[in-house]
Amino acid sequence: MIERFLGWLGETPWSVALLESLYAWPLIETSHVLTLALFAGTAIMLDLRLTGLGFRDVPVSAFVDRVLPWTRAAFALMAITGLLLFYSDPLKYYQNLFFRVKATFLVVAGINIGFFHARTHRTIADWDDWPVPPRAVRIAGAVSLLAWSAIVVSGRLVAYNWFECEIQPQPAFVNWFAGCSSGGAP
Amino acid sequence: MTEEIPRLEALFIWFEDTAVGAAVRESVWAFAVIESVHLLGLCLLGGSILLVDLRLLGFGLTRQPIAGVAAAARRWTVLGLSIMVATGIPLMLSEALKTYYSTAFWVKITTLPFAIAFTFLVRERMTREPSLTVSFRTRIVAAVSVALWFTVAAGGRWIGFS
């Protein structure tokens, strides 16, 4: 069902034009990678503060109030350029093992952010200027650092076709996780 | 009669023949894994550079003194840059001849020394001034910093498209 829809999406004129474009695709991809410096870069600076590894003289609230808006704006750019890249070849990315690893870690990062803002962040007044924040805050920072690192690495590896459905035989786990057995491969 | 090979090109052929270059090229995983770590270095380098440049432009950590933000960011810039150089060299060695014929590579590699010198000499010296506040001068320095590093990063990404 999803495979059929994505197959159809990949045959729409704009998708084909994007994939075959000489400059549009590389420019979108370059924007995606360069925005990483602002998005993941500032997110990592906040995580370093949360873990107590860096910026110990800066209150956590200064990062949350003054730097996080930049991180969020950069994420919007990452999402827009990322969705455009996905749209250029939907079925291929959908069945790409590393794309699915990346999507999984995006969910992990999202849950971590949700939990932090709903629970951990509420008591910020108590530990705002602690050089090394309490354990729960440090854990949130560490999970974020690991999740975004995994997202960057798996995102880069999406470019490799080592585990493509067309390339068989593959370990059963690979075929299952990449969704190859569900009849998506033509 | 053999055609004469330019000395610079000969150097790049030698780069490609180095043990490291050959090992990375012949491995299925090595280039991809080193490239991924190169990107993690970009996050650290880019994030720490931009945090200070934003401050110099009057954004971000404006409640903290410039000297303090720059001092705290410095170690992460050095770490990020070290990771990028340590991973960039084997990547370049593995496809040295391709980079020799790549305009993007030459744009990147000639801008890089200027970006490093500007960051660690010009910008560094300015941010050490006590009670420095945002002014036309700090904005210019931040803009030049962003422009130099943007050129290096964009050139680096474009090597892969050539």
Coordinates of N, CA, C and O in Angstrom, one line a residue, chain A residues 10 12 18 23 28 34 48 71 80 91 100 108 113 118 121 136 142 159-160 186:
Chain A
G10 N 6.9 8.9 -6.8 CA 8.2 9.0 -7.5 C 8.1 9.2 -9.0 O 9.1 9.5 -9.6
T12 N 5.7 11.2 -10.3 CA 5.1 12.5 -10.6 C 6.2 13.3 -11.2 O 7.3 13.2 -11.0
L18 N 13.2 16.6 -10.3 CA 14.1 16.9 -9.2 C 15.3 15.9 -9.3 O 16.5 16.3 -9.1
Y23 N 21.4 20.8 -11.3 CA 21.8 21.7 -10.2 C 20.8 21.7 -9.0 O 21.3 21.9 -7.9
I28 N 20.0 21.5 -3.2 CA 19.2 21.2 -2.1 C 20.0 20.3 -1.1 O 20.0 20.5 0.1
L34 N 24.9 21.8 4.8 CA 25.4 23.0 5.4 C 24.6 23.5 6.6 O 25.1 24.0 7.6
L48 N 26.1 19.9 25.2 CA 27.4 20.0 25.9 C 27.1 20.7 27.3 O 27.6 20.3 28.3
T71 N 18.2 26.9 16.6 CA 18.2 25.5 16.4 C 16.9 25.1 15.7 O 16.9 24.3 14.7
I80 N 12.6 20.8 5.5 CA 12.1 21.1 4.2 C 13.0 20.5 3.1 O 12.6 19.8 2.2
L91 N 10.5 5.9 -3.0 CA 10.5 4.4 -2.7 C 11.9 3.9 -2.4 O 12.1 3.1 -1.5
R100 N 15.9 4.2 7.4 CA 15.0 3.7 8.5 C 15.7 3.8 9.8 O 15.1 4.0 10.8
V108 N 13.6 8.7 18.5 CA 14.3 8.7 19.8 C 14.6 10.1 20.3 O 14.3 10.5 21.4
I113 N 13.4 15.0 23.5 CA 13.1 16.4 23.6 C 11.7 16.6 24.3 O 11.6 17.5 25.2
A118 N 8.7 18.5 28.9 CA 7.5 18.2 29.7 C 7.9 18.0 31.2 O 7.1 18.4 32.1
H121 N 12.8 19.9 32.3 CA 13.0 21.4 32.2 C 12.2 22.2 33.2 O 12.5 23.3 33.5
A136 N 19.3 13.8 35.8 CA 18.3 13.7 34.7 C 18.5 14.6 33.5 O 18.3 14.3 32.4
A142 N 23.0 13.7 27.1 CA 23.8 12.6 26.6 C 23.0 11.8 25.5 O 23.5 11.5 24.4
A159 N 23.4 7.4 1.4 CA 23.9 7.5 0.0 C 24.5 6.1 -0.5 O 24.7 6.0 -1.7
Y160 N 24.7 5.2 0.4 CA 25.3 3.9 0.0 C 24.2 2.8 -0.2 O 23.2 2.7 0.6
P186 N 10.4 -4.1 -7.3 CA 9.8 -4.5 -8.5 C 10.4 -5.8 -9.1 O 11.5 -6.1 -8.8

